[in-house]
Amino acid sequence: MAKLTVEGFGTVDVEDGKRLVLAIEQDAHVDVLHACGGNARCTTCRVEFIEGEPKQMTVAERQVLTAKGATGVRLSCQIVCDHDMTVRAISRLTGSGRPDPGGPPAPEITPPPQWIAV
Ligand code: FES
């Protein structure tokens, strides 16, 4: 079990290997966006890490962050909970004006991950 803390929302236990976007939504009950359904295409699932930022990322995450010029954030759909983490949920349905958070992300990271060091 990994511990996930979402700033302002508390700390929850998360099943090892669960996608961070799903842990934020289902375990921490925070309305994180995932407009592309967790496919590393939209960046709406972005979070800021306060502690425990993973030292690896998927090639898909690197590509979309670079394409959008996004710095200081990580994509929660491209991260698995395999250690304790503290994040800030900076992209939520609340206040977004969107009708819904996006399609449901699959249980596993999509597209199939290729890992690189951060
Ligand atoms: S990039 Fe779209 S949900 Fe993560």
PDB file of C-alpha atoms and ligand atoms in Angstrom:
ATOM      1  CA  MET A   1       0.000   0.000   0.000  1.00  0.00           C
ATOM      2  CA  ALA A   2       1.232   3.447  -0.915  1.00  0.00           C
ATOM      3  CA  LYS A   3       0.057   6.551   0.878  1.00  0.00           C
ATOM      4  CA  LEU A   4      -1.325   9.319  -1.278  1.00  0.00           C
ATOM      5  CA  THR A   5      -1.773  12.791   0.132  1.00  0.00           C
ATOM      6  CA  VAL A   6      -3.680  15.350  -1.903  1.00  0.00           C
ATOM      7  CA  GLU A   7      -3.049  18.772  -0.449  1.00  0.00           C
ATOM      8  CA  GLY A   8      -6.189  20.046   1.258  1.00  0.00           C
ATOM      9  CA  PHE A   9      -7.959  16.699   0.998  1.00  0.00           C
ATOM     10  CA  GLY A  10      -6.053  14.375   3.307  1.00  0.00           C
ATOM     11  CA  THR A  11      -4.145  11.110   3.043  1.00  0.00           C
ATOM     12  CA  VAL A  12      -5.428   7.772   1.803  1.00  0.00           C
ATOM     13  CA  ASP A  13      -4.020   4.275   1.289  1.00  0.00           C
ATOM     14  CA  VAL A  14      -3.796   3.250  -2.357  1.00  0.00           C
ATOM     15  CA  GLU A  15      -3.395  -0.202  -3.823  1.00  0.00           C
ATOM     16  CA  ASP A  16       0.146  -0.639  -5.169  1.00  0.00           C
ATOM     17  CA  GLY A  17       0.344  -0.086  -8.905  1.00  0.00           C
ATOM     18  CA  LYS A  18      -2.873   1.901  -9.234  1.00  0.00           C
ATOM     19  CA  ARG A  19      -2.795   4.786 -11.683  1.00  0.00           C
ATOM     20  CA  LEU A  20      -2.409   8.071  -9.856  1.00  0.00           C
ATOM     21  CA  VAL A  21      -5.292   9.701 -11.731  1.00  0.00           C
ATOM     22  CA  LEU A  22      -7.604   6.918 -10.542  1.00  0.00           C
ATOM     23  CA  ALA A  23      -6.274   7.061  -6.984  1.00  0.00           C
ATOM     24  CA  ILE A  24      -6.899  10.807  -6.831  1.00  0.00           C
ATOM     25  CA  GLU A  25     -10.418  10.351  -8.142  1.00  0.00           C
ATOM     26  CA  GLN A  26     -11.507   7.109  -6.490  1.00  0.00           C
ATOM     27  CA  ASP A  27      -9.525   6.972  -3.252  1.00  0.00           C
ATOM     28  CA  ALA A  28      -8.918  10.626  -2.389  1.00  0.00           C
ATOM     29  CA  HIS A  29     -12.296  11.631  -3.905  1.00  0.00           C
ATOM     30  CA  VAL A  30     -10.888  14.681  -5.651  1.00  0.00           C
ATOM     31  CA  ASP A  31     -12.477  15.703  -8.963  1.00  0.00           C
ATOM     32  CA  VAL A  32      -9.327  15.604 -11.091  1.00  0.00           C
ATOM     33  CA  LEU A  33      -9.870  16.088 -14.820  1.00  0.00           C
ATOM     34  CA  HIS A  34      -8.891  13.436 -17.392  1.00  0.00           C
ATOM     35  CA  ALA A  35     -10.307  14.842 -20.594  1.00  0.00           C
ATOM     36  CA  CYS A  36      -8.520  12.455 -22.965  1.00  0.00           C
ATOM     37  CA  GLY A  37      -9.397   9.405 -20.892  1.00  0.00           C
ATOM     38  CA  GLY A  38      -5.885   8.943 -19.553  1.00  0.00           C
ATOM     39  CA  ASN A  39      -4.055   8.677 -22.857  1.00  0.00           C
ATOM     40  CA  ALA A  40      -1.362  11.346 -22.427  1.00  0.00           C
ATOM     41  CA  ARG A  41      -2.929  13.686 -24.928  1.00  0.00           C
ATOM     42  CA  CYS A  42      -4.624  16.507 -23.005  1.00  0.00           C
ATOM     43  CA  THR A  43      -2.611  17.373 -19.841  1.00  0.00           C
ATOM     44  CA  THR A  44      -5.812  18.082 -17.899  1.00  0.00           C
ATOM     45  CA  CYS A  45      -4.782  15.400 -15.379  1.00  0.00           C
ATOM     46  CA  ARG A  46      -1.699  17.416 -14.415  1.00  0.00           C
ATOM     47  CA  VAL A  47      -0.639  17.660 -10.799  1.00  0.00           C
ATOM     48  CA  GLU A  48       2.164  19.379  -8.942  1.00  0.00           C
ATOM     49  CA  PHE A  49       4.309  17.158  -6.759  1.00  0.00           C
ATOM     50  CA  ILE A  50       5.086  18.331  -3.261  1.00  0.00           C
ATOM     51  CA  GLU A  51       6.834  15.099  -2.245  1.00  0.00           C
ATOM     52  CA  GLY A  52       7.613  11.775  -3.857  1.00  0.00           C
ATOM     53  CA  GLU A  53       7.811  12.784  -7.510  1.00  0.00           C
ATOM     54  CA  PRO A  54       8.616   9.656  -9.518  1.00  0.00           C
ATOM     55  CA  LYS A  55      12.090   9.541 -11.022  1.00  0.00           C
ATOM     56  CA  GLN A  56      10.801   8.016 -14.229  1.00  0.00           C
ATOM     57  CA  MET A  57       8.182   9.029 -16.734  1.00  0.00           C
ATOM     58  CA  THR A  58       6.617   7.571 -19.830  1.00  0.00           C
ATOM     59  CA  VAL A  59       7.772   8.646 -23.254  1.00  0.00           C
ATOM     60  CA  ALA A  60       4.180   9.728 -23.926  1.00  0.00           C
ATOM     61  CA  GLU A  61       4.220  12.024 -20.874  1.00  0.00           C
ATOM     62  CA  ARG A  62       7.535  13.570 -21.876  1.00  0.00           C
ATOM     63  CA  GLN A  63       6.271  14.187 -25.407  1.00  0.00           C
ATOM     64  CA  VAL A  64       3.019  15.907 -24.442  1.00  0.00           C
ATOM     65  CA  LEU A  65       4.600  18.019 -21.678  1.00  0.00           C
ATOM     66  CA  THR A  66       7.294  19.144 -24.097  1.00  0.00           C
ATOM     67  CA  ALA A  67       4.788  19.861 -26.877  1.00  0.00           C
ATOM     68  CA  LYS A  68       2.700  22.024 -24.542  1.00  0.00           C
ATOM     69  CA  GLY A  69       5.678  23.681 -22.878  1.00  0.00           C
ATOM     70  CA  ALA A  70       4.443  22.527 -19.470  1.00  0.00           C
ATOM     71  CA  THR A  71       6.973  22.621 -16.662  1.00  0.00           C
ATOM     72  CA  GLY A  72       6.707  21.843 -12.953  1.00  0.00           C
ATOM     73  CA  VAL A  73       3.822  19.459 -13.479  1.00  0.00           C
ATOM     74  CA  ARG A  74       3.359  15.745 -14.049  1.00  0.00           C
ATOM     75  CA  LEU A  75       0.543  13.833 -15.693  1.00  0.00           C
ATOM     76  CA  SER A  76      -1.308  11.750 -13.149  1.00  0.00           C
ATOM     77  CA  CYS A  77      -2.545   9.396 -15.866  1.00  0.00           C
ATOM     78  CA  GLN A  78       1.056   8.388 -16.615  1.00  0.00           C
ATOM     79  CA  ILE A  79       2.083   7.582 -13.040  1.00  0.00           C
ATOM     80  CA  VAL A  80       1.482   4.532 -10.879  1.00  0.00           C
ATOM     81  CA  CYS A  81       1.254   4.633  -7.093  1.00  0.00           C
ATOM     82  CA  ASP A  82       4.172   2.473  -5.983  1.00  0.00           C
ATOM     83  CA  HIS A  83       5.482   4.719  -3.187  1.00  0.00           C
ATOM     84  CA  ASP A  84       4.199   7.500  -0.939  1.00  0.00           C
ATOM     85  CA  MET A  85       3.357  10.751  -2.723  1.00  0.00           C
ATOM     86  CA  THR A  86       2.013  14.196  -1.915  1.00  0.00           C
ATOM     87  CA  VAL A  87       0.444  16.147  -4.744  1.00  0.00           C
ATOM     88  CA  ARG A  88      -1.472  19.332  -5.404  1.00  0.00           C
ATOM     89  CA  ALA A  89      -4.546  18.823  -7.593  1.00  0.00           C
ATOM     90  CA  ILE A  90      -4.340  21.895  -9.821  1.00  0.00           C
ATOM     91  CA  SER A  91      -6.695  20.819 -12.599  1.00  0.00           C
ATOM     92  CA  ARG A  92     -10.146  19.932 -11.296  1.00  0.00           C
ATOM     93  CA  LEU A  93     -13.666  19.707 -12.662  1.00  0.00           C
ATOM     94  CA  THR A  94     -14.725  22.283 -10.084  1.00  0.00           C
ATOM     95  CA  GLY A  95     -14.256  25.681 -11.644  1.00  0.00           C
ATOM     96  CA  SER A  96     -13.311  24.290 -15.051  1.00  0.00           C
ATOM     97  CA  GLY A  97     -16.618  24.985 -16.774  1.00  0.00           C
ATOM     98  CA  ARG A  98     -16.508  21.495 -18.247  1.00  0.00           C
ATOM     99  CA  PRO A  99     -19.565  19.237 -18.086  1.00  0.00           C
ATOM    100  CA  ASP A 100     -17.639  16.200 -16.880  1.00  0.00           C
ATOM    101  CA  PRO A 101     -14.081  15.141 -15.992  1.00  0.00           C
ATOM    102  CA  GLY A 102     -13.575  13.146 -19.200  1.00  0.00           C
ATOM    103  CA  GLY A 103     -13.789   9.515 -20.195  1.00  0.00           C
ATOM    104  CA  PRO A 104     -12.799   6.924 -17.613  1.00  0.00           C
ATOM    105  CA  PRO A 105      -9.092   6.030 -17.689  1.00  0.00           C
ATOM    106  CA  ALA A 106      -8.337   2.306 -18.076  1.00  0.00           C
ATOM    107  CA  PRO A 107      -6.887   0.484 -15.052  1.00  0.00           C
ATOM    108  CA  GLU A 108      -3.468   0.281 -16.734  1.00  0.00           C
ATOM    109  CA  ILE A 109      -1.368   3.115 -18.129  1.00  0.00           C
ATOM    110  CA  THR A 110      -2.284   3.897 -21.711  1.00  0.00           C
ATOM    111  CA  PRO A 111      -0.701   3.988 -24.214  1.00  0.00           C
ATOM    112  CA  PRO A 112       1.459   1.020 -23.085  1.00  0.00           C
ATOM    113  CA  PRO A 113       4.293   2.717 -21.179  1.00  0.00           C
ATOM    114  CA  GLN A 114       7.892   3.047 -22.267  1.00  0.00           C
ATOM    115  CA  TRP A 115       9.830   4.364 -19.258  1.00  0.00           C
ATOM    116  CA  ILE A 116      12.592   6.952 -19.288  1.00  0.00           C
ATOM    117  CA  ALA A 117      14.401   8.725 -16.459  1.00  0.00           C
ATOM    118  CA  VAL A 118      13.182  12.195 -15.519  1.00  0.00           C
TER     119      VAL A 118
HETATM  120  S1  FES B   1      -3.110  13.553 -20.425  1.00  0.00           S
HETATM  121 FE1  FES B   1      -5.235  13.389 -20.713  1.00  0.00          FE
HETATM  122  S2  FES B   1      -5.882  12.394 -18.923  1.00  0.00           S
HETATM  123 FE2  FES B   1      -3.744  12.510 -18.651  1.00  0.00          FE
END
